[in-house]
mmCIF file of C-alpha atoms and ligand atoms in Angstrom:
data_model
loop_
_atom_site.group_PDB
_atom_site.id
_atom_site.type_symbol
_atom_site.label_atom_id
_atom_site.label_comp_id
_atom_site.label_asym_id
_atom_site.label_seq_id
_atom_site.Cartn_x
_atom_site.Cartn_y
_atom_site.Cartn_z
ATOM 1 C CA MET C 1 29.465 65.497 -155.118
ATOM 2 C CA VAL C 2 28.569 61.213 -156.114
ATOM 3 C CA GLY C 3 29.014 59.643 -152.492
ATOM 4 C CA ALA C 4 28.426 56.268 -151.569
ATOM 5 C CA ALA C 5 24.647 56.406 -150.720
ATOM 6 C CA CYS C 6 22.156 56.667 -153.928
ATOM 7 C CA THR C 7 18.970 58.447 -154.544
ATOM 8 C CA PRO C 8 15.949 56.085 -154.848
ATOM 9 C CA LEU C 9 15.899 57.434 -158.674
ATOM 10 C CA GLU C 10 20.083 56.567 -159.304
ATOM 11 C CA SER C 11 19.172 53.463 -157.603
ATOM 12 C CA ALA C 12 16.028 52.763 -160.069
ATOM 13 C CA LEU C 13 18.515 53.611 -162.970
ATOM 14 C CA LYS C 14 21.458 50.809 -162.902
ATOM 15 C CA LEU C 15 24.000 51.953 -164.528
ATOM 16 C CA LEU C 16 24.282 49.199 -167.192
ATOM 17 C CA ASP C 17 26.400 48.651 -170.624
ATOM 18 C CA THR C 18 25.272 48.077 -173.800
ATOM 19 C CA LEU C 19 24.994 43.719 -172.804
ATOM 20 C CA GLY C 20 23.380 45.166 -169.859
ATOM 21 C CA ARG C 21 26.140 44.203 -167.414
ATOM 22 C CA PRO C 22 26.222 46.366 -164.443
ATOM 23 C CA LEU C 23 29.326 47.583 -163.332
ATOM 24 C CA HIS C 24 29.774 46.255 -159.716
ATOM 25 C CA ASP C 25 34.101 45.420 -158.935
ATOM 26 C CA LEU C 26 36.988 47.970 -159.750
ATOM 27 C CA ARG C 27 40.567 46.679 -159.729
ATOM 28 C CA ILE C 28 42.754 49.257 -159.561
ATOM 29 C CA SER C 29 46.277 49.357 -160.428
ATOM 30 C CA VAL C 30 48.748 51.056 -158.414
ATOM 31 C CA THR C 31 52.222 50.404 -160.348
ATOM 32 C CA ASP C 32 52.882 49.032 -162.829
ATOM 33 C CA ARG C 33 56.352 48.148 -161.941
ATOM 34 C CA CYS C 34 57.071 44.668 -160.261
ATOM 35 C CA ASN C 35 59.929 43.457 -159.053
ATOM 36 C CA PHE C 36 59.036 39.540 -160.663
ATOM 37 C CA ARG C 37 59.228 38.731 -164.470
ATOM 38 C CA CYS C 38 57.009 36.102 -164.628
ATOM 39 C CA ASP C 39 56.875 34.399 -168.401
ATOM 40 C CA TYR C 40 53.330 34.779 -168.665
ATOM 41 C CA CYS C 41 52.871 38.476 -167.728
ATOM 42 C CA MET C 42 56.205 41.041 -168.183
ATOM 43 C CA PRO C 43 58.566 38.423 -170.008
ATOM 44 C CA LYS C 44 62.459 39.383 -168.953
ATOM 45 C CA GLU C 45 63.166 40.229 -172.824
ATOM 46 C CA VAL C 46 60.997 42.617 -172.839
ATOM 47 C CA PHE C 47 60.567 44.307 -169.640
ATOM 48 C CA GLY C 48 64.157 44.645 -168.877
ATOM 49 C CA ARG C 49 66.259 47.507 -167.975
ATOM 50 C CA ASP C 50 65.301 50.244 -170.183
ATOM 51 C CA TYR C 51 61.286 49.594 -170.236
ATOM 52 C CA PRO C 52 60.221 52.720 -170.358
ATOM 53 C CA PHE C 53 57.770 52.137 -166.777
ATOM 54 C CA LEU C 54 55.738 55.475 -165.149
ATOM 55 C CA LYS C 55 57.180 58.113 -163.407
ATOM 56 C CA ARG C 56 55.804 59.072 -160.277
ATOM 57 C CA GLU C 57 54.149 62.086 -161.740
ATOM 58 C CA GLN C 58 51.966 60.266 -163.884
ATOM 59 C CA LEU C 59 51.107 57.798 -161.234
ATOM 60 C CA LEU C 60 47.860 58.945 -159.510
ATOM 61 C CA THR C 61 48.280 59.845 -156.028
ATOM 62 C CA PHE C 62 46.283 58.096 -153.188
ATOM 63 C CA GLU C 63 44.369 61.152 -152.727
ATOM 64 C CA GLU C 64 42.908 60.874 -156.450
ATOM 65 C CA ILE C 65 42.859 57.616 -156.166
ATOM 66 C CA GLU C 66 40.725 57.753 -153.408
ATOM 67 C CA ARG C 67 38.213 60.459 -154.736
ATOM 68 C CA LEU C 68 37.376 58.313 -158.303
ATOM 69 C CA ALA C 69 37.304 54.872 -155.877
ATOM 70 C CA ARG C 70 34.494 57.201 -153.926
ATOM 71 C CA ILE C 71 32.872 58.015 -157.248
ATOM 72 C CA PHE C 72 32.456 54.492 -158.720
ATOM 73 C CA VAL C 73 31.410 53.084 -155.805
ATOM 74 C CA GLY C 74 28.450 55.875 -156.398
ATOM 75 C CA LEU C 75 27.902 54.530 -159.390
ATOM 76 C CA GLY C 76 27.511 50.986 -158.494
ATOM 77 C CA VAL C 77 30.944 49.287 -157.475
ATOM 78 C CA GLU C 78 30.724 47.538 -154.250
ATOM 79 C CA LYS C 79 34.502 45.142 -154.481
ATOM 80 C CA ILE C 80 37.742 47.431 -155.115
ATOM 81 C CA ARG C 81 41.154 44.768 -155.685
ATOM 82 C CA LEU C 82 44.608 46.942 -155.581
ATOM 83 C CA THR C 83 46.658 44.774 -157.886
ATOM 84 C CA GLY C 84 49.456 45.817 -160.383
ATOM 85 C CA GLY C 85 52.275 45.117 -161.160
ATOM 86 C CA GLU C 86 53.496 44.654 -157.914
ATOM 87 C CA PRO C 87 50.653 46.707 -155.413
ATOM 88 C CA LEU C 88 53.441 45.985 -152.719
ATOM 89 C CA LEU C 89 55.967 47.757 -154.445
ATOM 90 C CA ARG C 90 54.288 50.953 -153.857
ATOM 91 C CA ARG C 91 55.284 53.115 -151.322
ATOM 92 C CA GLU C 92 53.778 52.689 -148.350
ATOM 93 C CA VAL C 93 50.243 51.166 -150.027
ATOM 94 C CA GLU C 94 49.307 50.626 -146.173
ATOM 95 C CA LEU C 95 47.887 54.694 -146.610
ATOM 96 C CA LEU C 96 46.202 53.925 -149.386
ATOM 97 C CA VAL C 97 44.479 50.769 -148.361
ATOM 98 C CA GLU C 98 43.589 52.949 -145.229
ATOM 99 C CA MET C 99 41.636 55.577 -147.100
ATOM 100 C CA LEU C 100 39.697 53.121 -148.917
ATOM 101 C CA ALA C 101 38.879 50.955 -146.114
ATOM 102 C CA ARG C 102 37.149 53.651 -145.080
ATOM 103 C CA ILE C 103 34.594 53.911 -147.529
ATOM 104 C CA PRO C 104 31.156 52.490 -146.647
ATOM 105 C CA GLY C 105 30.177 49.047 -148.072
ATOM 106 C CA ILE C 106 33.621 47.926 -150.365
ATOM 107 C CA ASP C 107 34.833 44.882 -150.152
ATOM 108 C CA LEU C 108 38.764 45.533 -150.462
ATOM 109 C CA THR C 109 40.718 43.326 -151.225
ATOM 110 C CA LEU C 110 44.406 42.948 -153.038
ATOM 111 C CA THR C 111 46.243 39.923 -155.170
ATOM 112 C CA THR C 112 49.849 40.836 -154.180
ATOM 113 C CA ASN C 113 53.411 37.850 -155.717
ATOM 114 C CA GLY C 114 53.839 37.595 -152.130
ATOM 115 C CA SER C 115 57.568 38.521 -152.210
ATOM 116 C CA LEU C 116 56.753 41.100 -150.120
ATOM 117 C CA LEU C 117 53.819 39.611 -148.100
ATOM 118 C CA ALA C 118 55.850 38.641 -144.820
ATOM 119 C CA HIS C 119 56.857 42.253 -144.115
ATOM 120 C CA LYS C 120 53.522 44.289 -144.991
ATOM 121 C CA ALA C 121 50.867 41.618 -144.039
ATOM 122 C CA HIS C 122 50.242 42.956 -140.360
ATOM 123 C CA ALA C 123 50.272 46.720 -141.481
ATOM 124 C CA LEU C 124 47.973 45.670 -144.643
ATOM 125 C CA LYS C 125 45.751 44.490 -142.010
ATOM 126 C CA ASP C 126 45.808 47.054 -139.544
ATOM 127 C CA ALA C 127 44.699 49.520 -142.510
ATOM 128 C CA GLY C 128 41.262 47.329 -143.171
ATOM 129 C CA LEU C 129 42.382 45.435 -145.725
ATOM 130 C CA LYS C 130 39.893 42.034 -145.865
ATOM 131 C CA ARG C 131 41.676 39.362 -148.353
ATOM 132 C CA VAL C 132 44.534 38.916 -150.036
ATOM 133 C CA SER C 133 45.342 36.819 -153.652
ATOM 134 C CA VAL C 134 48.583 35.419 -153.405
ATOM 135 C CA SER C 135 49.852 34.237 -157.105
ATOM 136 C CA LEU C 136 52.070 30.985 -156.579
ATOM 137 C CA ASP C 137 52.481 28.999 -160.131
ATOM 138 C CA SER C 138 54.599 25.620 -158.147
ATOM 139 C CA LEU C 139 55.960 24.103 -154.968
ATOM 140 C CA GLU C 140 58.934 23.025 -156.902
ATOM 141 C CA ASP C 141 61.935 26.100 -157.041
ATOM 142 C CA ASP C 142 63.492 25.272 -160.326
ATOM 143 C CA VAL C 143 59.847 25.392 -162.165
ATOM 144 C CA PHE C 144 59.089 28.829 -159.996
ATOM 145 C CA THR C 145 62.105 30.464 -160.496
ATOM 146 C CA ALA C 146 61.932 29.416 -164.778
ATOM 147 C CA MET C 147 58.578 31.129 -164.001
ATOM 148 C CA ASN C 148 59.229 34.478 -162.146
ATOM 149 C CA GLY C 149 61.995 35.225 -163.813
ATOM 150 C CA VAL C 150 64.422 36.313 -161.191
ATOM 151 C CA ASP C 151 65.282 33.207 -159.082
ATOM 152 C CA PHE C 152 62.896 34.321 -156.289
ATOM 153 C CA PRO C 153 62.270 30.648 -153.909
ATOM 154 C CA VAL C 154 59.049 29.499 -153.241
ATOM 155 C CA GLU C 155 59.758 29.381 -149.042
ATOM 156 C CA LEU C 156 59.596 33.368 -149.378
ATOM 157 C CA VAL C 157 56.150 33.756 -150.566
ATOM 158 C CA LEU C 158 55.091 30.674 -148.281
ATOM 159 C CA LYS C 159 56.082 32.257 -145.474
ATOM 160 C CA GLY C 160 54.305 35.728 -147.248
ATOM 161 C CA ILE C 161 51.158 33.261 -147.187
ATOM 162 C CA GLU C 162 51.895 31.947 -143.282
ATOM 163 C CA ALA C 163 52.197 35.961 -142.035
ATOM 164 C CA ALA C 164 48.919 36.753 -144.150
ATOM 165 C CA ASN C 165 46.719 33.758 -142.755
ATOM 166 C CA ALA C 166 48.357 34.983 -139.276
ATOM 167 C CA VAL C 167 46.830 38.269 -139.215
ATOM 168 C CA SER C 168 43.439 36.809 -140.610
ATOM 169 C CA LEU C 169 43.558 38.736 -143.879
ATOM 170 C CA LYS C 170 41.414 35.113 -145.307
ATOM 171 C CA PRO C 171 39.960 33.693 -146.611
ATOM 172 C CA ILE C 172 42.889 33.848 -148.856
ATOM 173 C CA LYS C 173 43.502 32.426 -152.653
ATOM 174 C CA ILE C 174 46.297 31.252 -154.097
ATOM 175 C CA ASN C 175 46.783 31.997 -157.818
ATOM 176 C CA MET C 176 48.001 29.180 -159.838
ATOM 177 C CA VAL C 177 48.633 30.417 -163.696
ATOM 178 C CA VAL C 178 49.158 26.598 -165.555
ATOM 179 C CA LYS C 179 51.073 26.898 -169.158
ATOM 180 C CA ARG C 180 51.341 23.773 -170.901
ATOM 181 C CA GLY C 181 54.857 22.296 -170.427
ATOM 182 C CA LEU C 182 56.066 24.652 -167.705
ATOM 183 C CA ASN C 183 54.052 23.730 -164.399
ATOM 184 C CA GLU C 184 51.839 20.698 -165.343
ATOM 185 C CA SER C 185 53.720 18.978 -163.013
ATOM 186 C CA SER C 186 53.245 21.002 -160.103
ATOM 187 C CA LEU C 187 48.861 20.462 -160.348
ATOM 188 C CA LEU C 188 48.558 18.230 -157.585
ATOM 189 C CA PRO C 189 51.837 18.623 -155.646
ATOM 190 C CA MET C 190 49.996 21.780 -155.145
ATOM 191 C CA ALA C 191 46.335 20.237 -154.793
ATOM 192 C CA ARG C 192 47.956 18.165 -152.153
ATOM 193 C CA HIS C 193 49.604 20.837 -150.059
ATOM 194 C CA PHE C 194 46.376 23.042 -149.563
ATOM 195 C CA HIS C 195 44.580 20.750 -149.141
ATOM 196 C CA HIS C 196 42.709 21.280 -145.235
ATOM 197 C CA SER C 197 45.013 24.436 -145.564
ATOM 198 C CA GLY C 198 41.627 26.304 -145.202
ATOM 199 C CA HIS C 199 42.898 28.443 -148.494
ATOM 200 C CA ILE C 200 41.782 28.190 -151.880
ATOM 201 C CA LEU C 201 43.959 27.530 -154.676
ATOM 202 C CA ARG C 202 42.319 28.623 -157.964
ATOM 203 C CA PHE C 203 43.973 27.562 -161.356
ATOM 204 C CA ILE C 204 44.076 30.202 -164.328
ATOM 205 C CA GLU C 205 43.660 29.600 -167.967
ATOM 206 C CA TYR C 206 47.564 30.904 -169.347
ATOM 207 C CA MET C 207 45.918 33.883 -171.664
ATOM 208 C CA ASP C 208 46.498 36.404 -174.189
ATOM 209 C CA VAL C 209 47.182 39.382 -172.828
ATOM 210 C CA GLY C 210 48.452 41.989 -173.854
ATOM 211 C CA ASN C 211 51.286 41.142 -177.132
ATOM 212 C CA THR C 212 54.555 40.288 -175.127
ATOM 213 C CA ASN C 213 54.031 36.913 -173.650
ATOM 214 C CA GLY C 214 53.915 35.214 -176.720
ATOM 215 C CA TRP C 215 50.795 33.490 -175.874
ATOM 216 C CA GLU C 216 49.974 30.403 -178.369
ATOM 217 C CA LEU C 217 46.747 28.011 -177.759
ATOM 218 C CA LYS C 218 48.501 24.741 -177.403
ATOM 219 C CA ASP C 219 50.324 26.770 -174.313
ATOM 220 C CA VAL C 220 46.548 26.240 -172.162
ATOM 221 C CA VAL C 221 45.681 23.603 -170.373
ATOM 222 C CA PRO C 222 42.136 23.623 -170.382
ATOM 223 C CA ALA C 223 40.409 24.194 -167.321
ATOM 224 C CA ALA C 224 38.606 20.509 -167.988
ATOM 225 C CA GLU C 225 42.000 19.086 -168.105
ATOM 226 C CA ILE C 226 43.053 20.519 -165.142
ATOM 227 C CA ILE C 227 39.683 19.663 -163.309
ATOM 228 C CA GLU C 228 40.724 15.637 -164.251
ATOM 229 C CA THR C 229 44.230 15.799 -163.100
ATOM 230 C CA ILE C 230 42.955 16.576 -159.587
ATOM 231 C CA HIS C 231 39.547 14.887 -159.544
ATOM 232 C CA ALA C 232 41.998 11.281 -160.296
ATOM 233 C CA GLU C 233 43.897 11.908 -157.217
ATOM 234 C CA LEU C 234 41.658 13.262 -154.895
ATOM 235 C CA PRO C 235 37.946 13.108 -156.014
ATOM 236 C CA LEU C 236 35.986 16.345 -155.851
ATOM 237 C CA GLU C 237 32.109 17.794 -156.819
ATOM 238 C CA PRO C 238 31.131 21.204 -158.520
ATOM 239 C CA ILE C 239 29.241 23.576 -155.767
ATOM 240 C CA GLU C 240 27.389 26.549 -156.632
ATOM 241 C CA PRO C 241 29.142 30.356 -156.923
ATOM 242 C CA ASN C 242 29.243 32.172 -154.237
ATOM 243 C CA TYR C 243 26.937 34.928 -155.656
ATOM 244 C CA HIS C 244 26.063 35.268 -159.569
ATOM 245 C CA GLY C 245 29.188 36.121 -162.016
ATOM 246 C CA GLU C 246 31.613 34.518 -159.910
ATOM 247 C CA VAL C 247 34.640 34.484 -162.378
ATOM 248 C CA ALA C 248 35.963 31.187 -160.857
ATOM 249 C CA LYS C 249 33.934 27.909 -161.086
ATOM 250 C CA ARG C 250 33.925 25.996 -157.534
ATOM 251 C CA TYR C 251 34.776 21.941 -156.597
ATOM 252 C CA ARG C 252 35.121 21.449 -153.100
ATOM 253 C CA TYR C 253 37.435 17.782 -151.843
ATOM 254 C CA GLN C 254 34.424 14.887 -151.727
ATOM 255 C CA VAL C 255 36.757 13.808 -148.354
ATOM 256 C CA GLY C 256 36.065 17.135 -146.776
ATOM 257 C CA GLY C 257 38.966 19.891 -146.486
ATOM 258 C CA GLY C 258 38.379 22.934 -148.393
ATOM 259 C CA GLU C 259 37.750 23.885 -151.972
ATOM 260 C CA ILE C 260 39.401 24.714 -155.551
ATOM 261 C CA GLY C 261 38.124 26.914 -158.132
ATOM 262 C CA VAL C 262 39.382 26.864 -161.864
ATOM 263 C CA ILE C 263 39.409 30.138 -164.326
ATOM 264 C CA ALA C 264 39.102 29.243 -167.549
ATOM 265 C CA SER C 265 38.986 32.740 -169.427
ATOM 266 C CA VAL C 266 40.493 30.691 -172.416
ATOM 267 C CA THR C 267 37.911 27.846 -172.394
ATOM 268 C CA GLN C 268 34.902 28.791 -171.514
ATOM 269 C CA ALA C 269 34.579 32.776 -171.194
ATOM 270 C CA PHE C 270 32.836 34.697 -168.867
ATOM 271 C CA CYS C 271 32.034 37.951 -170.469
ATOM 272 C CA GLY C 272 28.104 37.323 -170.592
ATOM 273 C CA ASP C 273 28.906 38.337 -167.167
ATOM 274 C CA CYS C 274 31.834 40.068 -166.939
ATOM 275 C CA THR C 275 31.363 43.346 -164.213
ATOM 276 C CA ARG C 276 34.439 45.075 -163.824
ATOM 277 C CA ALA C 277 35.940 47.949 -164.685
ATOM 278 C CA ARG C 278 39.977 48.367 -164.329
ATOM 279 C CA LEU C 279 41.820 51.717 -163.296
ATOM 280 C CA SER C 280 45.423 52.002 -165.383
ATOM 281 C CA ALA C 281 48.277 53.016 -162.084
ATOM 282 C CA ASP C 282 48.255 56.618 -164.775
ATOM 283 C CA GLY C 283 44.168 56.425 -164.447
ATOM 284 C CA SER C 284 42.376 55.319 -167.256
ATOM 285 C CA LEU C 285 39.660 53.543 -167.449
ATOM 286 C CA TYR C 286 39.273 49.956 -168.636
ATOM 287 C CA THR C 287 36.131 48.488 -169.380
ATOM 288 C CA CYS C 288 37.964 44.928 -170.547
ATOM 289 C CA LEU C 289 41.866 43.266 -170.109
ATOM 290 C CA PHE C 290 42.082 42.876 -173.260
ATOM 291 C CA ALA C 291 41.494 46.669 -174.901
ATOM 292 C CA ALA C 292 43.563 48.976 -176.729
ATOM 293 C CA ASN C 293 43.032 51.611 -174.996
ATOM 294 C CA GLY C 294 41.754 53.067 -172.082
ATOM 295 C CA PHE C 295 39.442 57.069 -171.257
ATOM 296 C CA ASP C 296 42.095 59.263 -168.998
ATOM 297 C CA LEU C 297 40.598 60.265 -166.102
ATOM 298 C CA ARG C 298 43.255 61.491 -164.884
ATOM 299 C CA GLU C 299 43.222 64.701 -167.117
ATOM 300 C CA LEU C 300 40.141 65.236 -165.705
ATOM 301 C CA LEU C 301 40.943 65.160 -162.141
ATOM 302 C CA ARG C 302 43.943 67.412 -162.520
ATOM 303 C CA GLY C 303 42.351 69.701 -165.141
ATOM 304 C CA GLY C 304 39.807 70.612 -162.109
ATOM 305 C CA ALA C 305 36.774 68.154 -163.023
ATOM 306 C CA ASN C 306 33.725 67.973 -160.637
ATOM 307 C CA ASP C 307 32.965 64.880 -159.292
ATOM 308 C CA ARG C 308 29.404 65.277 -161.619
ATOM 309 C CA GLU C 309 31.517 65.475 -164.372
ATOM 310 C CA ILE C 310 34.148 63.143 -163.567
ATOM 311 C CA SER C 311 31.050 60.388 -163.297
ATOM 312 C CA HIS C 312 29.257 61.275 -165.862
ATOM 313 C CA ALA C 313 32.469 60.496 -167.697
ATOM 314 C CA ILE C 314 32.473 57.050 -166.439
ATOM 315 C CA VAL C 315 29.043 56.601 -167.230
ATOM 316 C CA THR C 316 29.397 57.318 -170.894
ATOM 317 C CA VAL C 317 32.107 55.100 -171.015
ATOM 318 C CA TRP C 318 30.460 52.178 -169.463
ATOM 319 C CA SER C 319 26.599 52.671 -171.066
ATOM 320 C CA GLN C 320 28.745 52.814 -174.292
ATOM 321 C CA ARG C 321 30.583 49.531 -173.289
ATOM 322 C CA ASP C 322 30.257 46.136 -175.473
ATOM 323 C CA ASP C 323 33.619 43.801 -174.991
ATOM 324 C CA ARG C 324 33.632 40.619 -175.081
ATOM 325 C CA TYR C 325 36.579 39.590 -176.266
ATOM 326 C CA SER C 326 37.325 36.133 -175.193
ATOM 327 C CA GLU C 327 34.037 34.957 -176.667
ATOM 328 C CA ILE C 328 35.243 36.662 -179.843
ATOM 329 C CA ARG C 329 38.913 35.029 -179.484
ATOM 330 C CA SER C 330 40.163 33.618 -182.687
ATOM 331 C CA SER C 331 43.615 33.219 -184.178
ATOM 332 C CA GLU C 332 42.668 36.743 -185.868
ATOM 333 C CA THR C 333 42.696 38.340 -182.126
ATOM 334 C CA VAL C 334 45.826 37.164 -180.334
ATOM 335 C CA GLY C 335 47.395 39.441 -182.503
ATOM 336 C CA LEU C 336 45.775 42.716 -181.963
ATOM 337 C CA PRO C 337 47.079 45.792 -179.903
ATOM 338 C CA LYS C 338 46.336 45.319 -176.591
ATOM 339 C CA VAL C 339 47.184 46.906 -172.952
ATOM 340 C CA GLU C 340 50.396 44.947 -171.106
ATOM 341 C CA MET C 341 48.150 43.271 -168.032
ATOM 342 C CA SER C 342 51.078 44.735 -165.780
ATOM 343 C CA PHE C 343 49.769 48.114 -166.641
ATOM 344 C CA ILE C 344 46.014 47.694 -165.611
ATOM 345 C CA GLY C 345 45.975 45.114 -163.093
ATOM 346 C CA GLY C 346 44.783 41.304 -163.651
HETATM 347 N N1 SAM R 1 51.767 41.052 -159.032
HETATM 348 C C1 SAM R 1 50.460 40.326 -158.255
HETATM 349 C C2 SAM R 1 50.377 39.009 -158.702
HETATM 350 O O1 SAM R 1 51.172 38.348 -159.681
HETATM 351 O O2 SAM R 1 49.497 38.386 -158.036
HETATM 352 C C3 SAM R 1 49.576 41.136 -159.846
HETATM 353 C C4 SAM R 1 49.114 41.176 -160.865
HETATM 354 S S1 SAM R 1 49.290 39.964 -161.957
HETATM 355 C C5 SAM R 1 48.554 41.379 -163.314
HETATM 356 C C6 SAM R 1 47.647 39.434 -161.138
HETATM 357 C C7 SAM R 1 47.315 38.327 -161.553
HETATM 358 O O3 SAM R 1 47.180 38.072 -162.649
HETATM 359 C C8 SAM R 1 48.260 37.159 -161.063
HETATM 360 O O4 SAM R 1 47.428 35.618 -160.639
HETATM 361 C C9 SAM R 1 49.011 36.489 -161.799
HETATM 362 O O5 SAM R 1 49.435 35.358 -162.456
HETATM 363 C C10 SAM R 1 48.085 36.748 -163.616
HETATM 364 N N2 SAM R 1 48.230 36.672 -164.920
HETATM 365 C C11 SAM R 1 49.593 37.114 -164.846
HETATM 366 N N3 SAM R 1 49.614 37.030 -166.624
HETATM 367 C C12 SAM R 1 48.374 36.308 -166.836
HETATM 368 C C13 SAM R 1 48.673 35.227 -167.872
HETATM 369 N N4 SAM R 1 48.718 35.851 -169.020
HETATM 370 N N5 SAM R 1 47.397 34.547 -167.832
HETATM 371 C C14 SAM R 1 46.962 34.392 -167.451
HETATM 372 N N6 SAM R 1 47.033 34.960 -165.799
HETATM 373 C C15 SAM R 1 47.722 35.638 -165.884
HETATM 374 FE FE1 SF4 R 2 54.905 40.613 -161.513
HETATM 375 FE FE2 SF4 R 2 52.310 39.701 -160.772
HETATM 376 FE FE3 SF4 R 2 53.057 40.581 -164.108
HETATM 377 FE FE4 SF4 R 2 53.846 38.405 -162.355
HETATM 378 S S1 SF4 R 2 52.071 38.292 -162.908
HETATM 379 S S2 SF4 R 2 55.357 39.628 -163.681
HETATM 380 S S3 SF4 R 2 54.618 38.900 -160.053
HETATM 381 S S4 SF4 R 2 52.687 42.084 -162.351
HETATM 382 FE FE1 SF4 R 3 35.720 40.839 -169.364
HETATM 383 FE FE2 SF4 R 3 36.942 41.167 -171.341
HETATM 384 FE FE3 SF4 R 3 37.409 39.206 -169.563
HETATM 385 FE FE4 SF4 R 3 35.375 39.136 -170.951
HETATM 386 S S1 SF4 R 3 37.511 39.660 -172.511
HETATM 387 S S2 SF4 R 3 35.174 38.401 -168.890
HETATM 388 S S3 SF4 R 3 34.602 41.652 -171.323
HETATM 389 S S4 SF4 R 3 38.028 41.113 -168.815
#
């Protein structure tokens, strides 16, 4: 069995892809379903009542996820993020958290839209979750509801953030996708609100994930413009990344009171440092957010493969990896077939 510990030989033969990038992070989508219909992710015109979501038997079980997670950790993964769809919609997801939290040496986090966080924060903390990231695109209900597509009020997300804070699922990162013409006016109110809160607000450039959000370059608010907007009122200064390959560029407020981040995946691509693998809710391994196809690990799991065989399959996929979509993005790549983000997890 491939466990968390490496032999000296395995450590020396560190798993690298064709561009020399190690496998460090694993994002696990625990469901493809969501109770929101964010227009940049699952537009309601497409993800309506008849959308063919995965059936229960197609989803990996918690035991299958744990087994894969341990194999990935044996190959060098140090950080696991549970995501989706909306991960808190997966029934008893805290049991999965408990199973994963027992794996030695991993940093375990979860990204949520916050809608169920007020109910779940305590159980997640008790299960061993370290931190959460919460998505929130505006503090104004008319802007937020226009973006989440289901009239979900800001206040309930803020209650979720408070609940997570109360049980110390921190530092809490607040993710705000910025889309031109929709929520630019929310940039400063969000910065003011979370300044001095202890939470880290992160602005995310709107990306051309999937094939359903009708992405156009003109709708992207570049990170440089976001920083200028905040800096004009609340002066900022850049700070060093926490670790090599950190996705968000960090800035702190010159007057103190915390830091913010920008994730400039469109205007300042960071593929060179991308160490992330993604496991879809039905058990396929994707090596890029913009991939069209994944490698079916569920078939191996359910076909009786042992851990060594599964590990070998992952090594083969990773060592052939050459993805760098964001570096080669162009008007031609935008229309290429890509998996939906809600399926493989953001
Ligand atoms: N439902 C959870 C949530 O919204 O936090 C987790 C899954 S969601 C796919 C993960 C992250 O991806 C969220 O922060 C979301 O805002 C971000 N996201 C989704 N679509 C995006 C897009 N087109 N561009 C940039 N970020 C996007
Ligand atoms: Fe759901 Fe998250 Fe996608 Fe919004 S971004 S539709 S909350 S999965
Ligand atoms: Fe990683 Fe693909 Fe994003 Fe580049 S485009 S940073 S390879 S997920």
